[in-house]
XYZ file of C-alpha atoms in Angstrom:
384
model
C 218.923 124.375 146.619
C 219.133 123.750 142.881
C 220.325 120.334 141.730
C 221.242 119.397 138.178
C 221.107 115.680 137.397
C 223.627 114.942 134.643
C 223.080 111.432 133.328
C 224.739 109.324 130.694
C 222.273 107.936 128.135
C 220.306 104.803 128.825
C 217.343 104.075 131.038
C 219.422 101.899 133.364
C 221.662 104.869 134.165
C 219.048 107.525 134.826
C 216.443 105.295 136.523
C 218.213 105.064 139.941
C 218.431 108.862 140.099
C 214.689 109.383 139.624
C 213.581 108.508 143.212
C 216.386 110.809 144.393
C 215.102 113.626 142.192
C 211.583 113.048 143.499
C 212.815 113.224 147.098
C 214.574 116.528 146.388
C 211.484 118.038 144.809
C 209.273 116.773 147.643
C 211.601 118.576 150.062
C 211.136 121.837 148.140
C 214.320 121.862 146.067
C 214.609 122.558 142.336
C 215.774 119.786 140.000
C 216.561 119.703 136.305
C 217.806 116.710 134.315
C 220.484 117.264 131.670
C 220.829 114.101 129.632
C 220.897 112.637 126.156
C 219.639 109.575 124.363
C 216.561 108.126 126.079
C 215.427 111.425 127.579
C 211.791 110.327 127.518
C 212.401 108.009 130.485
C 213.132 110.953 132.772
C 210.394 113.132 131.252
C 207.805 110.355 131.731
C 208.738 110.342 135.418
C 207.503 113.928 135.704
C 210.912 115.622 135.719
C 211.990 118.669 133.671
C 214.541 117.473 131.117
C 216.893 119.200 128.690
C 218.278 117.224 125.748
C 221.928 118.271 125.742
C 222.880 116.473 122.518
C 219.861 116.539 120.202
C 220.134 114.394 117.110
C 222.788 112.012 118.422
C 221.849 108.330 118.005
C 223.328 106.842 121.165
C 222.197 103.300 120.515
C 224.040 103.343 117.194
C 227.082 105.006 118.774
C 227.358 102.407 121.546
C 226.717 99.383 119.306
C 229.345 100.534 116.819
C 231.833 101.175 119.607
C 231.217 97.719 121.071
C 231.663 96.120 117.650
C 235.017 97.902 117.217
C 236.254 97.112 120.743
C 236.171 93.357 121.406
C 237.207 93.930 125.035
C 233.612 94.923 125.782
C 232.613 91.349 124.902
C 228.867 91.847 124.663
C 228.328 88.113 124.418
C 228.757 85.312 126.964
C 232.271 83.986 127.440
C 233.983 81.542 129.770
C 233.163 82.062 133.428
C 236.465 81.304 135.126
C 237.249 82.434 138.656
C 240.314 84.314 137.465
C 238.332 86.473 135.050
C 235.183 86.994 137.090
C 236.438 90.414 138.234
C 237.237 91.497 134.686
C 235.349 94.756 134.248
C 237.058 95.794 130.972
C 237.662 99.033 132.882
C 239.665 100.936 130.264
C 237.286 100.004 127.449
C 234.264 101.130 129.469
C 235.974 104.434 130.296
C 236.828 104.947 126.625
C 233.257 104.159 125.563
C 231.639 106.571 127.994
C 234.163 109.310 127.283
C 233.048 109.090 123.666
C 229.391 108.979 124.699
C 229.801 111.958 127.049
C 231.705 114.193 124.621
C 228.689 115.367 122.555
C 226.990 116.633 125.733
C 229.799 118.845 127.051
C 229.192 122.283 125.575
C 225.402 122.280 125.845
C 225.523 121.062 129.459
C 228.051 123.719 130.454
C 225.915 126.379 128.773
C 222.761 125.102 130.494
C 224.479 125.049 133.881
C 225.787 128.584 133.463
C 222.248 129.768 132.751
C 220.431 127.669 135.367
C 223.101 128.052 138.097
C 222.746 124.791 140.076
C 224.225 124.482 143.560
C 225.116 120.796 143.114
C 225.704 118.446 140.185
C 224.351 114.926 140.706
C 225.845 112.657 138.069
C 225.858 109.002 137.114
C 229.154 107.046 137.324
C 229.687 106.595 133.585
C 229.095 110.254 132.743
C 232.140 112.394 132.109
C 230.307 115.681 131.642
C 228.785 115.926 135.128
C 232.050 116.341 137.045
C 233.432 118.581 134.286
C 230.498 120.974 134.674
C 230.821 120.939 138.468
C 234.501 121.871 138.143
C 233.732 124.682 135.667
C 231.137 126.173 138.042
C 233.116 125.436 141.212
C 230.265 123.500 142.850
C 230.102 120.023 144.469
C 229.914 116.942 142.259
C 227.939 114.041 143.732
C 228.171 110.629 142.064
C 224.921 108.654 142.216
C 225.628 104.918 142.086
C 223.674 102.557 139.862
C 225.533 99.332 140.629
C 227.738 97.783 143.298
C 231.061 98.448 141.564
C 231.876 101.945 140.404
C 233.592 104.599 142.497
C 235.731 107.662 141.948
C 238.234 105.739 139.800
C 235.667 105.627 136.978
C 235.288 109.413 137.135
C 239.080 109.735 136.972
C 239.398 107.260 134.086
C 236.741 108.986 131.983
C 238.273 112.391 132.762
C 241.637 111.136 131.447
C 239.960 110.017 128.242
C 238.201 113.399 127.968
C 241.295 115.462 128.804
C 241.017 117.803 125.770
C 237.465 118.761 126.774
C 238.468 119.430 130.395
C 241.530 121.412 129.353
C 239.684 123.726 126.967
C 237.589 124.797 129.974
C 240.744 125.278 132.051
C 240.189 122.176 134.188
C 242.959 119.739 135.119
C 241.417 116.286 134.491
C 243.792 114.643 136.967
C 242.273 116.695 139.815
C 238.673 115.665 139.159
C 236.813 113.320 141.488
C 233.412 113.307 143.226
C 232.948 115.218 146.459
C 230.491 112.531 147.612
C 229.451 109.092 146.370
C 225.872 107.951 146.979
C 226.244 104.179 147.361
C 223.083 102.192 146.635
C 224.583 98.744 147.346
C 223.214 96.626 150.208
C 225.730 96.517 153.109
C 226.773 92.876 152.637
C 227.678 93.520 148.998
C 229.257 96.963 149.349
C 232.644 97.436 147.737
C 235.724 98.754 149.536
C 236.309 102.412 148.694
C 239.471 104.486 148.544
C 240.461 106.319 151.716
C 239.886 109.674 150.028
C 236.294 108.874 148.988
C 233.405 110.319 150.985
C 230.595 107.758 150.798
C 226.967 108.183 151.840
C 225.126 104.837 151.818
C 221.485 105.136 150.780
C 218.693 102.650 150.200
C 218.281 101.433 146.652
C 214.744 102.287 145.524
C 213.841 100.462 142.304
C 212.358 102.619 139.582
C 211.795 100.973 136.229
C 209.390 103.295 134.482
C 205.623 103.354 134.382
C 203.226 101.167 132.469
C 199.809 99.548 132.481
C 200.078 96.208 134.268
C 198.435 93.204 132.585
C 195.596 91.619 134.558
C 197.370 88.252 134.808
C 200.155 89.827 136.846
C 197.927 90.116 139.906
C 195.952 86.910 139.481
C 196.491 84.050 141.973
C 199.284 81.683 140.941
C 199.231 77.925 141.151
C 202.925 77.356 140.374
C 206.246 79.253 140.459
C 206.986 82.110 138.068
C 210.472 82.729 136.623
C 211.331 85.952 134.779
C 214.018 86.050 132.070
C 215.552 89.211 130.587
C 218.671 90.408 128.786
C 218.214 94.081 129.576
C 217.949 96.896 127.048
C 221.411 96.769 125.430
C 222.256 93.089 124.876
C 219.319 92.205 122.568
C 220.240 95.030 120.197
C 223.989 94.390 120.367
C 224.156 90.585 120.193
C 220.610 89.210 119.955
C 218.614 86.920 122.228
C 220.013 83.537 121.164
C 221.602 82.997 124.641
C 218.090 82.185 125.861
C 217.663 79.288 123.424
C 218.699 76.581 125.907
C 216.422 78.118 128.535
C 213.435 77.933 126.198
C 214.106 74.272 125.440
C 214.366 73.406 129.133
C 211.456 75.592 130.261
C 208.905 73.386 128.536
C 209.857 70.500 130.833
C 209.483 72.499 134.085
C 206.326 72.819 136.175
C 206.559 76.604 136.307
C 205.605 79.668 134.285
C 208.287 81.703 132.515
C 207.998 85.365 131.500
C 210.317 86.706 128.778
C 210.829 90.427 129.451
C 212.733 91.317 126.300
C 211.326 94.750 125.522
C 209.723 93.807 122.229
C 212.814 92.103 120.760
C 212.363 89.812 117.742
C 211.775 86.313 119.154
C 212.085 84.450 115.839
C 215.444 82.900 116.745
C 213.851 81.172 119.745
C 211.452 79.153 117.599
C 208.048 78.038 118.887
C 207.661 78.932 122.563
C 206.351 76.298 124.994
C 202.844 76.991 126.397
C 204.303 77.964 129.794
C 206.503 80.735 128.314
C 204.913 84.198 127.944
C 206.720 87.091 126.194
C 205.942 90.665 127.285
C 206.861 93.956 125.653
C 207.240 96.300 128.627
C 206.290 95.852 132.257
C 207.803 97.932 135.077
C 210.487 95.493 136.135
C 210.166 95.913 139.884
C 206.443 95.129 139.639
C 207.138 91.969 137.638
C 209.803 90.772 140.076
C 207.487 91.427 143.025
C 205.326 88.559 141.743
C 208.158 86.324 140.495
C 209.969 83.569 142.380
C 213.304 83.746 140.521
C 215.007 85.490 137.612
C 217.524 84.732 134.856
C 219.267 87.814 133.484
C 222.394 89.310 131.912
C 223.845 90.865 135.067
C 223.321 94.567 134.428
C 223.676 96.810 137.471
C 220.049 97.963 137.594
C 218.636 94.492 136.981
C 220.885 92.967 139.657
C 220.021 95.620 142.257
C 216.301 95.426 141.494
C 216.520 91.656 141.963
C 218.326 92.123 145.302
C 215.512 94.455 146.394
C 212.875 91.939 145.286
C 214.484 89.237 147.453
C 214.477 86.451 144.860
C 217.347 84.203 143.671
C 218.990 84.757 140.315
C 221.044 83.139 137.592
C 223.322 85.579 135.761
C 224.372 85.050 132.120
C 227.057 87.750 131.915
C 227.831 89.503 128.639
C 230.245 92.345 129.471
C 230.710 95.599 131.449
C 229.831 94.942 135.126
C 228.015 91.666 134.368
C 230.872 89.362 135.360
C 231.450 91.089 138.676
C 227.738 90.862 139.479
C 227.713 87.176 138.536
C 230.579 86.527 140.952
C 228.808 88.440 143.752
C 225.651 86.411 143.247
C 227.601 83.145 143.323
C 229.888 84.070 146.225
C 227.052 85.215 148.470
C 224.824 82.226 147.762
C 222.043 84.172 146.023
C 222.175 82.086 142.857
C 224.903 81.492 140.285
C 226.700 82.793 137.212
C 226.259 80.500 134.221
C 226.923 80.094 130.534
C 223.702 79.920 128.484
C 224.153 76.231 127.657
C 224.128 75.431 131.396
C 220.455 76.379 131.752
C 219.333 72.780 131.965
C 216.144 71.459 133.532
C 218.142 70.416 136.586
C 219.567 73.916 137.003
C 216.152 75.525 136.588
C 214.572 73.256 139.196
C 217.441 74.133 141.570
C 216.810 77.867 141.069
C 213.115 77.417 141.769
C 213.159 74.991 144.667
C 216.524 75.162 146.527
C 215.505 76.945 149.728
C 218.948 78.227 150.902
C 219.310 80.566 147.917
C 215.783 81.863 148.488
C 216.599 82.489 152.154
C 219.813 84.344 151.319
C 218.073 86.461 148.688
C 215.394 87.384 151.241
C 218.055 88.437 153.762
C 219.671 90.794 151.222
C 216.263 92.362 150.534
C 215.792 92.868 154.280
C 219.160 94.650 154.433
C 218.039 97.017 151.707
C 214.749 97.758 153.461
C 216.635 98.581 156.669
C 218.774 101.279 155.001
C 217.981 104.979 155.213
C 216.516 106.475 152.038
C 218.166 109.373 150.258
C 215.672 111.777 151.850
C 217.555 111.375 155.146
C 220.688 112.712 153.409
C 219.136 115.902 152.040
C 220.231 118.090 155.006
C 223.811 116.910 154.460
C 223.527 117.736 150.767
C 222.260 121.218 151.613
C 225.292 121.692 153.895
C 227.598 120.424 151.137
C 226.089 122.914 148.687
C 226.776 125.706 151.170
């Protein structure tokens, strides 16, 4: 079986597909990754990669789109119960239709040459299902959060209608043949009746890297990780962590700022118990952390679920608000505005045992799920 992984740009999108690609190759199947933007992340994982839109600056494209579309709201806003489910669905579909468009022709051409049996695509990628329709092969959506289903494929296809139509494809008829759902059972969304869903275990993959010696040294007090992901620092800066930094100096704990080398000037002088790091594989850092404060991105939230530690979410946009509500509703932590990161709140995150117990139970759910490898025979049958 030959499987083409068609991923939208961004490490957080392609990362969840990498353990799946490894499992396919270990089972003797051929895999190629067709993506754009941060292609090095897939190549560093040992996968063959084709850049299907060379020369396109996707960071610039996405930041400019966000700046011109206030609905994306890449900054914290009021966390009211009536807006916690606000996914800015249409804006996200419009953004990723624009991001997908430069990849269409090269991906179709690559697929016609390579002749895959299945297209495995990420939920915010419009080109994957288009290519599957052009070749008449199954399209399998690979989840990377707890939210997106076939309606995102349909919404992006509507936005990309001219591209579908010039290949003779009706965009209204496009949807995934199968959805690989990586959400833990307790947090799984309700799907449409027409969706075929294969639950699989979420396996964190956050890239490689040399681990600092202090990461494995014995600890004498709790460790809290703080991050804003890969997009927020570039789009709106790191100032939301200012209150955290002020409060951290009063807490008997160590704090790690995982900000990917962002400029920390706006945070002022860091307290002695706050350590910034450039890049550490996130799952390895969380494995030796007791709690996390983050922006609510899908990959960060799922990796935290798998680590079994409580979390505070400072949502900025996209799926962040939905993830914040899930965390709050299921007693795994809370969704907060940055100015709510007081000493009292931080001590609660570190020491309140019920949220630690609930986080551990979610991690146990994940460990009990079947990995993707158990689904490979079904995928072979689907491919025919």
